[in-house]
Coordinates of C-alpha atoms in Angstrom, one line a residue:
M253 CA -21.2 -45.9 40.0
K254 CA -18.5 -45.7 42.3
V255 CA -18.0 -49.4 42.4
S256 CA -18.2 -50.0 39.2
L257 CA -15.3 -47.8 38.4
K258 CA -12.9 -49.3 40.8
K259 CA -13.7 -52.5 39.2
L260 CA -13.2 -51.0 35.8
S261 CA -9.9 -49.7 37.0
L262 CA -8.7 -53.4 38.7
V263 CA -9.5 -54.9 35.2
T264 CA -7.5 -52.2 33.4
A265 CA -4.8 -52.7 35.6
L266 CA -4.7 -56.4 35.1
A267 CA -4.8 -56.2 31.2
V268 CA -1.8 -54.0 31.7
A269 CA 0.1 -56.0 33.7
A270 CA -0.2 -59.6 31.7
L271 CA 0.6 -57.7 28.6
A272 CA 3.2 -55.6 29.5
P273 CA 7.1 -56.5 28.3
L274 CA 9.0 -58.3 31.3
A275 CA 11.8 -56.4 30.7
A276 CA 10.6 -52.7 30.2
Q277 CA 9.4 -52.6 33.7
A278 CA 10.6 -52.5 37.3
H279 CA 7.2 -55.0 38.0
R280 CA 8.1 -58.2 37.6
Q281 CA 5.7 -61.4 36.6
W282 CA 6.4 -64.4 38.7
L283 CA 4.8 -67.8 39.2
L284 CA 5.7 -69.0 42.2
P285 CA 4.9 -73.2 43.7
S286 CA 4.7 -74.5 47.1
A287 CA 7.4 -77.1 46.0
T288 CA 9.0 -78.2 43.1
V289 CA 10.7 -81.3 43.7
L290 CA 8.1 -83.9 45.6
S291 CA 7.5 -87.5 46.1
G292 CA 5.0 -89.7 47.7
N293 CA 1.6 -91.4 46.2
D294 CA -0.4 -88.2 45.8
P295 CA 1.4 -85.0 45.7
W296 CA -0.4 -81.4 44.7
V297 CA 1.3 -78.4 44.3
S298 CA 0.0 -75.0 44.6
V299 CA 1.4 -71.8 42.5
D300 CA 1.2 -68.4 43.4
A301 CA 0.9 -66.0 40.4
A302 CA 2.0 -62.4 40.7
V303 CA 3.4 -58.9 39.1
S304 CA 5.4 -57.1 42.0
N305 CA 8.2 -55.3 42.5
D306 CA 9.9 -57.8 45.5
L307 CA 10.7 -61.0 44.5
F308 CA 8.4 -63.1 45.9
Y309 CA 5.9 -60.8 48.0
F310 CA 2.5 -59.9 46.8
E311 CA 2.5 -55.8 46.7
H312 CA 0.9 -55.1 43.0
F313 CA -1.4 -57.0 41.5
P314 CA -2.8 -60.5 40.8
M315 CA -1.7 -62.2 37.5
R316 CA -4.5 -63.2 34.9
L317 CA -4.9 -66.7 34.3
D318 CA -6.5 -66.7 31.0
G319 CA -3.0 -67.9 29.5
L320 CA -2.0 -70.8 32.1
V321 CA -0.9 -74.0 30.2
V322 CA 0.2 -77.3 32.3
T323 CA 2.3 -79.7 30.5
A324 CA 2.4 -82.9 32.4
P325 CA 5.1 -85.4 32.0
D326 CA 3.7 -87.4 28.8
G327 CA 3.7 -83.9 27.2
K328 CA -0.1 -83.7 27.5
A329 CA -2.0 -80.8 29.0
A330 CA -3.0 -81.1 32.5
K331 CA -5.6 -79.4 34.5
A332 CA -5.1 -76.5 37.1
E333 CA -7.4 -76.8 39.9
N334 CA -9.2 -74.4 42.5
A335 CA -8.1 -71.3 40.5
S336 CA -9.0 -67.9 41.9
T337 CA -7.9 -64.3 41.9
G338 CA -7.4 -61.8 44.7
R339 CA -6.5 -58.6 45.1
Y340 CA -2.7 -59.0 44.8
R341 CA -2.3 -62.3 43.5
S342 CA -3.8 -65.4 41.8
V343 CA -3.7 -69.0 43.1
F344 CA -4.0 -72.7 41.6
D345 CA -3.5 -76.1 42.2
V346 CA -1.8 -78.6 39.9
H347 CA -2.5 -82.5 41.1
L348 CA 0.7 -84.6 39.7
T349 CA -0.7 -87.5 38.8
Q350 CA 2.0 -88.7 36.7
D351 CA 5.7 -89.0 37.3
G352 CA 8.4 -86.8 36.0
T353 CA 8.6 -83.3 35.2
Y354 CA 5.5 -80.6 35.0
K355 CA 5.8 -77.2 32.9
I356 CA 3.7 -74.6 34.2
A357 CA 3.5 -71.5 32.3
V358 CA 1.2 -68.1 31.7
V359 CA 1.5 -67.0 27.8
N360 CA -0.2 -63.4 26.7
R361 CA -0.3 -62.4 23.3
G362 CA -1.2 -58.7 22.9
L363 CA -1.1 -55.3 21.5
T364 CA 0.6 -52.4 22.8
A365 CA -0.3 -48.8 21.0
S366 CA 0.3 -45.3 21.4
Y367 CA -0.9 -42.5 19.3
K368 CA -2.2 -39.0 19.5
V369 CA -5.5 -37.2 19.4
G370 CA -5.2 -33.6 19.2
N371 CA -2.5 -32.7 20.9
E372 CA -2.7 -35.5 24.0
T373 CA -0.9 -38.3 23.4
K374 CA -2.6 -41.8 24.4
R375 CA -1.4 -45.2 25.1
W376 CA -3.4 -48.8 25.1
R377 CA -3.0 -52.1 25.4
G378 CA -5.5 -54.9 25.0
S379 CA -6.0 -57.8 22.4
P380 CA -6.3 -57.6 18.5
E381 CA -10.0 -57.9 18.6
A382 CA -10.3 -55.2 21.1
F383 CA -7.6 -52.8 18.7
A384 CA -10.3 -52.4 16.2
K385 CA -12.9 -50.9 18.7
E386 CA -10.8 -49.0 20.8
V387 CA -8.4 -47.0 19.1
P388 CA -9.7 -44.5 17.0
A389 CA -9.7 -45.2 12.8
N390 CA -8.1 -41.5 12.8
A391 CA -5.6 -41.3 15.5
Q392 CA -2.4 -39.4 14.5
D393 CA 1.2 -40.7 15.1
L394 CA -0.1 -44.2 15.4
Q395 CA 2.6 -46.9 16.7
V396 CA 1.7 -50.2 17.4
T397 CA 3.8 -52.8 19.0
E398 CA 3.2 -56.7 19.4
G399 CA 3.9 -58.4 22.5
L400 CA 4.2 -62.2 23.4
S401 CA 5.0 -62.7 27.2
R402 CA 5.8 -66.1 28.7
V403 CA 6.4 -67.0 32.3
E404 CA 7.0 -70.6 34.0
S405 CA 8.2 -72.3 36.4
F406 CA 8.8 -76.5 36.7
V407 CA 7.7 -79.1 39.5
T408 CA 8.8 -82.6 39.6
R409 CA 7.3 -85.7 40.7
G410 CA 10.0 -88.2 41.6
K411 CA 12.9 -88.5 39.1
P412 CA 13.1 -85.5 36.1
T413 CA 11.8 -85.9 32.6
T414 CA 12.1 -84.1 29.7
T415 CA 9.6 -84.3 27.6
A416 CA 7.2 -81.4 29.0
L417 CA 10.3 -79.5 28.2
A418 CA 9.6 -79.1 24.9
T419 CA 9.4 -75.7 23.1
T420 CA 6.7 -74.7 20.5
G421 CA 9.0 -72.3 18.7
D422 CA 7.1 -69.2 19.5
G423 CA 8.1 -66.5 20.7
L424 CA 11.0 -66.2 23.4
E425 CA 11.4 -69.6 25.3
L426 CA 13.7 -71.8 27.5
A427 CA 15.4 -75.1 26.2
P428 CA 17.3 -76.2 29.4
I429 CA 20.4 -78.0 28.8
T430 CA 20.5 -78.6 32.9
H431 CA 17.4 -79.7 34.5
P432 CA 15.9 -77.0 35.5
N433 CA 15.1 -79.1 39.3
D434 CA 18.2 -80.5 39.1
L435 CA 20.0 -77.0 40.3
V436 CA 22.3 -77.0 43.0
D437 CA 23.9 -74.3 45.3
G438 CA 27.9 -73.7 43.9
S439 CA 26.9 -76.0 40.5
T440 CA 26.5 -74.3 37.5
A441 CA 23.9 -74.8 35.1
S442 CA 23.6 -74.6 31.2
F443 CA 20.3 -73.4 29.2
R444 CA 19.6 -72.3 26.0
L445 CA 17.4 -69.7 25.0
L446 CA 15.4 -69.6 21.6
H447 CA 13.4 -67.2 19.8
D448 CA 10.5 -68.6 17.6
G449 CA 12.5 -72.0 17.8
K450 CA 15.8 -70.5 16.1
P451 CA 18.9 -69.7 18.6
A452 CA 18.8 -66.3 20.3
A453 CA 22.0 -65.2 19.7
N454 CA 23.3 -62.2 21.9
V455 CA 20.6 -61.5 24.3
K456 CA 21.1 -60.6 28.1
V457 CA 19.7 -62.7 30.3
E458 CA 19.0 -61.2 34.1
V459 CA 18.8 -63.6 37.1
V460 CA 17.4 -62.2 40.4
P461 CA 17.4 -64.1 43.6
G462 CA 14.6 -63.6 45.9
G463 CA 13.9 -61.8 48.6
I464 CA 14.4 -58.5 47.6
R465 CA 12.6 -56.9 50.2
Y466 CA 15.4 -58.2 52.7
R467 CA 18.1 -56.6 51.6
D468 CA 19.7 -53.3 50.3
K469 CA 21.2 -54.3 46.7
L470 CA 19.3 -56.6 43.9
N471 CA 22.0 -59.0 43.8
D472 CA 21.1 -59.5 40.2
M473 CA 23.7 -61.7 37.9
A474 CA 23.7 -60.6 34.1
V475 CA 24.6 -63.3 31.7
T476 CA 24.6 -62.9 27.5
T477 CA 23.4 -65.7 25.2
D478 CA 26.3 -66.8 22.3
A479 CA 25.7 -67.6 19.0
D480 CA 23.9 -70.6 19.7
G481 CA 21.9 -69.1 22.5
K482 CA 23.7 -70.8 25.7
F483 CA 24.4 -69.4 28.4
S484 CA 25.3 -70.3 32.0
V485 CA 24.7 -69.5 35.7
K486 CA 26.7 -70.0 38.8
W487 CA 24.4 -70.5 41.6
P488 CA 25.9 -68.3 44.4
A489 CA 23.1 -69.6 47.4
P490 CA 20.4 -72.2 47.6
G491 CA 17.0 -70.2 47.4
M492 CA 14.2 -69.3 44.4
Y493 CA 15.9 -67.0 41.6
W494 CA 14.1 -65.4 38.9
L495 CA 15.1 -65.4 35.3
E496 CA 14.4 -62.9 32.7
A497 CA 15.3 -62.0 29.2
D498 CA 13.7 -59.9 26.3
V499 CA 14.2 -59.7 22.8
R500 CA 12.5 -56.7 19.8
D501 CA 12.5 -57.4 16.4
E502 CA 9.8 -56.5 13.1
K503 CA 8.3 -60.2 12.4
V504 CA 5.1 -59.1 13.7
S505 CA 2.2 -61.6 13.0
I506 CA -0.7 -59.6 14.2
K507 CA -1.9 -56.1 11.9
P508 CA -1.3 -53.5 12.4
A509 CA 1.6 -54.0 14.8
K510 CA 5.1 -52.8 13.0
A511 CA 7.0 -54.0 15.6
R512 CA 7.6 -57.0 17.8
R513 CA 8.7 -57.8 21.6
A514 CA 9.1 -61.1 23.1
A515 CA 9.6 -62.0 26.8
Y516 CA 10.4 -64.2 29.1
A517 CA 10.4 -65.3 32.8
A518 CA 10.8 -68.5 35.0
T519 CA 11.2 -68.9 38.6
L520 CA 14.0 -72.0 39.9
E521 CA 14.5 -73.4 42.9
V522 CA 18.4 -74.3 43.6
L523 CA 18.9 -76.8 46.3
P524 CA 21.2 -76.9 48.8
Q525 CA 23.9 -79.4 48.4

């Protein structure tokens, strides 16, 4: 019985981590490829996927890979291989069989709810299918939020291309102006943030360099999108960076949610000059 309870606890924690809005928690969801720019005749990348306080260090929970989508340079789906999930991280490989840029993403959609049973406040997270089974029909003060989180990174074999960077028009997405695999120390990169395919105006974007574990200050940068959803970042040093943003509205697509929250995060590598 003890073993079963431990397994149940871990599964519940993983579900919470996958569906929780990125900006609402100290824990950060991220993908970390072993390399972002490669060459050669038969390159591969290994990708770590985790939820942690520190970037990019495994100390909290692995990221679930249910919503893993790899887009090849030709715009078609590519296969992730050798996927596995351990105690603190998930990992998978991508065989770069085409020249150009791949987009690697984990996309999760679900519901969060709070309600009362008697005088006790309950909180719940899960799929729309599970909602009807697990949340009491007589729940009082029920508040339900639809959530869509998207976590991405980008890898290029040879010359960068843009086909895989196309957005879907669903949720919060990054539409790069500067190619995400062409970022250099000291340069300024420009991006556009879209929400359901339209410019996400006046949205705060946080940019955090990796290595939080080894410094006293977060050293984060905050920028705000303009009316066209555009924002720019000047890279202060080479290294891996985590970029995130989130928005809220009431344009729900899943009943019985009354509010919607969309979140986006990406891991970007800035190379030395």
